[in-house]
Coordinates of C-alpha atoms and ligand atoms in Angstrom, one line a residue:
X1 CA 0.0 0.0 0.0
X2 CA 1.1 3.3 -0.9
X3 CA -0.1 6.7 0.8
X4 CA 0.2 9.9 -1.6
X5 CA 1.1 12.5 1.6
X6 CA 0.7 15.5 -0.2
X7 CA -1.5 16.1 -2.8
X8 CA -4.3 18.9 -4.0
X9 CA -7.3 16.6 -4.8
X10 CA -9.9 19.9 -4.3
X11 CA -7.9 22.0 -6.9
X12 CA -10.8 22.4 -9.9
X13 CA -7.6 20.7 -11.8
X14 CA -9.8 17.1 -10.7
X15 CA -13.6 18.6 -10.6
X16 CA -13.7 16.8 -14.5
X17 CA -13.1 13.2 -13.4
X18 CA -12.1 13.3 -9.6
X19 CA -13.6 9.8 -8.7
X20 CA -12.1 8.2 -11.9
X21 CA -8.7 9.5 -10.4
X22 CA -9.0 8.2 -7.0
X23 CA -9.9 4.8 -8.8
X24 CA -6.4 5.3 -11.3
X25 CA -4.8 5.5 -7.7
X26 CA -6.6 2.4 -6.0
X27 CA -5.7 0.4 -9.6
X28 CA -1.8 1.0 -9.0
X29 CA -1.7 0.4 -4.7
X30 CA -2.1 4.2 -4.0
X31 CA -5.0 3.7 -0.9
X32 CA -4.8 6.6 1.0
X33 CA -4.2 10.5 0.5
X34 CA -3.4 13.6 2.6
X35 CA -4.9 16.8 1.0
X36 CA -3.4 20.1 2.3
X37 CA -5.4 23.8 2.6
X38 CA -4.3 26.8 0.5
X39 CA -6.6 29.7 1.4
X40 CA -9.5 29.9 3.3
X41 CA -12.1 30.0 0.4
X42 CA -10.6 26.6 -0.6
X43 CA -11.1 24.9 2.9
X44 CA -15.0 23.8 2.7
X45 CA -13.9 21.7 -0.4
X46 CA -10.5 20.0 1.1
X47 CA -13.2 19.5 4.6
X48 CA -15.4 17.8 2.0
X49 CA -12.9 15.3 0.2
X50 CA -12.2 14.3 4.3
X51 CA -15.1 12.8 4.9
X52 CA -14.0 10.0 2.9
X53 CA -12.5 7.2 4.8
X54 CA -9.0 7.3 2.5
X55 CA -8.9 11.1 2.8
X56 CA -6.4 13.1 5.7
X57 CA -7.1 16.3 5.6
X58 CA -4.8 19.9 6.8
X59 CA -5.6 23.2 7.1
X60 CA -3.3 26.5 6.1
X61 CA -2.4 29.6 4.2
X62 CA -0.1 28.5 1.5
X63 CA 2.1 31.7 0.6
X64 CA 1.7 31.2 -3.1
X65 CA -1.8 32.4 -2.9
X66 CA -0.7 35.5 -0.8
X67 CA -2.6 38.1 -1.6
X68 CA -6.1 36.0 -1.2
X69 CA -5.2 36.1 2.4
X70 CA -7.0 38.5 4.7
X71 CA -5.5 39.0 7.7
X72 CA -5.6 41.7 10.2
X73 CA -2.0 43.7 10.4
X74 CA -2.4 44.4 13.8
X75 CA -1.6 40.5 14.3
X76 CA 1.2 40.3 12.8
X77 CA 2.6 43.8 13.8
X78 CA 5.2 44.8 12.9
X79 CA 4.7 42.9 9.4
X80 CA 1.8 44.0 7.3
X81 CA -0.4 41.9 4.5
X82 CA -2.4 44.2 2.1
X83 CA -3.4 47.0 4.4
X84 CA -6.4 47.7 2.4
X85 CA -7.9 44.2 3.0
X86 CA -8.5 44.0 7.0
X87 CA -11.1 42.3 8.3
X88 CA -12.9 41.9 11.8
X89 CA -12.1 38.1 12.1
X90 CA -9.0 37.7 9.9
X91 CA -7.9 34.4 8.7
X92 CA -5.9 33.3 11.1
X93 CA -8.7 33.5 13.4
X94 CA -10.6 31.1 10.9
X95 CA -8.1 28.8 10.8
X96 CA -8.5 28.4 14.7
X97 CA -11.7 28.5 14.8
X98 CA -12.1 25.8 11.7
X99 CA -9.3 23.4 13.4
X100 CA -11.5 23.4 16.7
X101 CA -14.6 22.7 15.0
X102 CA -12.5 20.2 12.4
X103 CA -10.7 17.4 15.3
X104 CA -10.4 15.1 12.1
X105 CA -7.7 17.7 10.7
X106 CA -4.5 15.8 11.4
X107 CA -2.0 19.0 10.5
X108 CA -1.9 22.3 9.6
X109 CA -0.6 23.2 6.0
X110 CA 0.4 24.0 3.8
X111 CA 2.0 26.9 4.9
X112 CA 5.9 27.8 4.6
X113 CA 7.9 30.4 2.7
X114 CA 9.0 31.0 -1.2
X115 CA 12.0 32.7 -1.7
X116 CA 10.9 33.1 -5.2
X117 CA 8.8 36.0 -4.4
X118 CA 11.5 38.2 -2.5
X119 CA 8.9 41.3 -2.2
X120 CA 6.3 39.4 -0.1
X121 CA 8.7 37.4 1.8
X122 CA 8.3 40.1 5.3
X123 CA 4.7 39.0 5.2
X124 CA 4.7 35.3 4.0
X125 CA 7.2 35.1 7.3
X126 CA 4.6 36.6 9.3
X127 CA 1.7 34.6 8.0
X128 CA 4.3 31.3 8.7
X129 CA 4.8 32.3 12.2
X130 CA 1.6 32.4 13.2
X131 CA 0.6 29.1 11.8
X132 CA 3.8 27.7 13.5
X133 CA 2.3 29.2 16.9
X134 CA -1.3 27.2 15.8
X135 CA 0.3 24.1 15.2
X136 CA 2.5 24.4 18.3
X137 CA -0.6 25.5 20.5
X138 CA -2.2 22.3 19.1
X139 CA 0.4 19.9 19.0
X140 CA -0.2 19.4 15.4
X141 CA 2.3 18.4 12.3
X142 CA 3.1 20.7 10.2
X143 CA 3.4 21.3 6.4
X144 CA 5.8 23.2 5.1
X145 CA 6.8 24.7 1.3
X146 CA 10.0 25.9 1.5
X147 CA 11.3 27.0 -1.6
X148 CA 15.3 28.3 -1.5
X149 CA 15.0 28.8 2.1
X150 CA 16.1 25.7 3.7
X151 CA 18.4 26.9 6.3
X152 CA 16.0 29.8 7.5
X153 CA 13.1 27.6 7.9
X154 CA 15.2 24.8 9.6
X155 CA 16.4 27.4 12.3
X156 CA 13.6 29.2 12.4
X157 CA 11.4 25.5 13.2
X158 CA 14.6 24.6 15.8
X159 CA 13.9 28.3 17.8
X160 CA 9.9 27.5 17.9
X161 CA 10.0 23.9 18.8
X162 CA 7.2 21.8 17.8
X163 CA 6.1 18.9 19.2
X164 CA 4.4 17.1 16.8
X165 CA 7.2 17.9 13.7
X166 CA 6.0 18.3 9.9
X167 CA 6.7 17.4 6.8
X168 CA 9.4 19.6 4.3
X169 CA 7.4 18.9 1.6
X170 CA 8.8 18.7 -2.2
X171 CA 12.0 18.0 -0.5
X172 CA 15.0 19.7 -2.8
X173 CA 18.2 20.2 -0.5
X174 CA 21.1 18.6 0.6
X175 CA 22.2 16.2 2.5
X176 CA 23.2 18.4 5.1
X177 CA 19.8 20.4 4.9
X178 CA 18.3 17.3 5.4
X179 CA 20.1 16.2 8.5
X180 CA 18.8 19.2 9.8
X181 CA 15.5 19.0 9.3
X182 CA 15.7 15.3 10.6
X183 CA 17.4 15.9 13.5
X184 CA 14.2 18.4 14.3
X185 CA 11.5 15.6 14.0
X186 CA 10.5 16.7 10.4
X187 CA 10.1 14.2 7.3
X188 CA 11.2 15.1 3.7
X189 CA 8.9 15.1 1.2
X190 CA 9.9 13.2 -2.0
X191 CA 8.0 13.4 -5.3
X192 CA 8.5 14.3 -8.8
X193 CA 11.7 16.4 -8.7
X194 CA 13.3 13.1 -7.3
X195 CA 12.4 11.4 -10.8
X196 CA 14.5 13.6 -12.8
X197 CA 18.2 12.5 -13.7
X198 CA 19.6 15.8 -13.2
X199 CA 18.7 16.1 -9.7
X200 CA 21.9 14.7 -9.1
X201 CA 22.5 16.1 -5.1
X202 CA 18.5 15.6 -4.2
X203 CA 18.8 11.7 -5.6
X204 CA 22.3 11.4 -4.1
X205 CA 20.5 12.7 -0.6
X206 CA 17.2 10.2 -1.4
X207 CA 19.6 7.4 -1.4
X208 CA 21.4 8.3 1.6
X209 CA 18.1 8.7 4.1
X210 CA 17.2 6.8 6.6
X211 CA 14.3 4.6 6.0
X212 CA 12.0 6.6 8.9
X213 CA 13.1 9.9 7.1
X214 CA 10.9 10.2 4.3
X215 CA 7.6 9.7 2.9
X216 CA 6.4 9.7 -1.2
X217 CA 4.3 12.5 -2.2
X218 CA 3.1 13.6 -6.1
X219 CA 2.0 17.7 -4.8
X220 CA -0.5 16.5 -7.4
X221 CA -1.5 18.6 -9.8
X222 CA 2.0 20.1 -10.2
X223 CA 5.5 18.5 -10.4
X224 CA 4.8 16.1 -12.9
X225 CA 7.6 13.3 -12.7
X226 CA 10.2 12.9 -15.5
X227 CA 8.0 11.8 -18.6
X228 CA 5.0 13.6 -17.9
X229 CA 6.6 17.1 -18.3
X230 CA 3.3 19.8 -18.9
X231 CA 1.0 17.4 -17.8
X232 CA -1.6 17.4 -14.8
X233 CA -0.1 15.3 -12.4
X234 CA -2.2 12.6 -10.4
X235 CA -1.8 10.2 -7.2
X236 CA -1.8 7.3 -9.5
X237 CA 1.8 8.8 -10.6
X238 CA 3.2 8.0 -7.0
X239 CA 3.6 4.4 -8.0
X240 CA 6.3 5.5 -10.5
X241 CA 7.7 7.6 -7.9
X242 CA 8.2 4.9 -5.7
X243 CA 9.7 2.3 -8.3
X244 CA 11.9 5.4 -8.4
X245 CA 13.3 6.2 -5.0
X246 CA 13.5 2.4 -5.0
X247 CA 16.3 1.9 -7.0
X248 CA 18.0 5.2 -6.2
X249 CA 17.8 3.0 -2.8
X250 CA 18.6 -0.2 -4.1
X251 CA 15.7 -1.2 -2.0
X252 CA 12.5 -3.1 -3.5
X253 CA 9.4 -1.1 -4.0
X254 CA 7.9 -3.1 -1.2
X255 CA 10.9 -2.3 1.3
X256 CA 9.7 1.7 -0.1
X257 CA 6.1 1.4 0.0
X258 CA 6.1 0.0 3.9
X259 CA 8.9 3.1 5.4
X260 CA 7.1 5.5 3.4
X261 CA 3.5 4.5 4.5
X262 CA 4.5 3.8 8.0
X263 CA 6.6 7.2 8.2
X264 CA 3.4 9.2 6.8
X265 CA 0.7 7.3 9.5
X266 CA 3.1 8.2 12.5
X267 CA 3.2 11.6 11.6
X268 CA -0.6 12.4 10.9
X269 CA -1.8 9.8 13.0
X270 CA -3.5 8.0 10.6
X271 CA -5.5 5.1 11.8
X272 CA -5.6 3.1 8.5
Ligands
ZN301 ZN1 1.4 21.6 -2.2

């Protein structure tokens, strides 16, 4: 059994043939999937796919999708989001509000900080913060995207402390960055970017894990594997991804499948 730990199932990518994809999945061993939140507006539908019995669901403010956050600059002082978009309850407050109401919820994600958009980044640190303090407050996982800010986000989680870890997912450091974010109770996402042959220091650092140190993950409907470039990725892709990391392993797919899945049920508490 395979379990696709991160992947967008709600994203309008999947309203066309969503069931006929979760069967693709089931035909290939993929049984169970964690869906993360990106924004608020998006949270009813990701709440929705968790009512089925092979759906984990999170909750979080992904900093891609920035500007559709509202939250109140006061909160976050002395970092500001759009100043013209403040709202009695911000966000944030949902977000606490919607994990109390939610118990099934087994992390809060995806949340983190992308280094590609150097303008925003004051504010994307903010919004992380906070949702580190959640998690913490909770003892929930939680997700992370950390794009070109490996080192800041692995100090930054060592200062905070949380006691339930996360998951780097869409893993693309080093070995040492890895280390680091081991050694602090987190798990490395690997997917797609793991598939392609000139990822030569992330496979080197795939091979070298330890077999409680990762789980498998598509980020479905982006990061298509190698072979599928353009195209809308799905969880049915994860078996690929796992006859993958297998042989950068020199492990069997079975020897894969059972770390990966028993890494990704310790961490969200799955009861599968
Ligand atoms: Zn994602």
């Amino acid at each position: 059994m395979l379990i696709d730990a991160h992947c967008h199932l709600d994203f309008s990518a999947f309203d066309v043939d969503r069931e006929a994809m979760f069967e693709r999945a089931r035909a290939v061993g993929v049984e169970h999937f964690v869906v993360p939140g990106t924004t608020r507006a998006r949270w009813s539908a990701v709440l929705a796919l968790g009512k089925r019995d092979d759906t984990s669901v999170c909750l979080g403010l992904h900093p891609y999708f920035l500007d559709d956050h509202e939250v109140n600059a006061s909160r976050l002082a002395p970092h500001r989001l759009g100043s013209d978009r403040l709202t009695e309850g911000d966000d944030l407050d949902a977000l606490e509000a919607t994990l109390d109401a939610h118990p099934e919820v087994v992390a809060v994600g995806e949340c983190g900080i992308d280094a590609r958009f150097e303008a925003s980044l004051d504010a994307q640190w903010a919004l992380f913060e906070a949702q580190l303090r959640i998690a913490k407050a909770r003892h929930l996982p939680v997700v992370v995207h950390c794009v070109r800010a490996n080192d800041q986000v692995a100090k930054r989680l060592k200062e905070v402390g949380l006691p339930a870890g996360g998951l780097i997912h869409a893993f693309a450091g080093s070995r040492q960055q890895a280390e680091r974010f081991l050694a602090l109770g987190f798990l490395l996402g690997l997917g797609g970017a793991a598939t392609h042959e000139r990822a030569q220091r992330l496979r080197r650092c795939v091979a070298a894990l330890p077999d409680h140190g990762y789980v498998l993950e598509t980020d479905s409907p982006d990061m298509p594997p190698a072979g599928f470039k353009g195209e809308r990725n799905e969880p049915a892709r994860l078996a690929g991804i796992a006859d993958e990391v297998a042989a950068l392993r020199q492990q069997t797919r079975s020897e894969v499948a059972a770390a990966s899945t028993a890494n990704a049920a310790r961490l969200f508490r799955l009861s599968l």
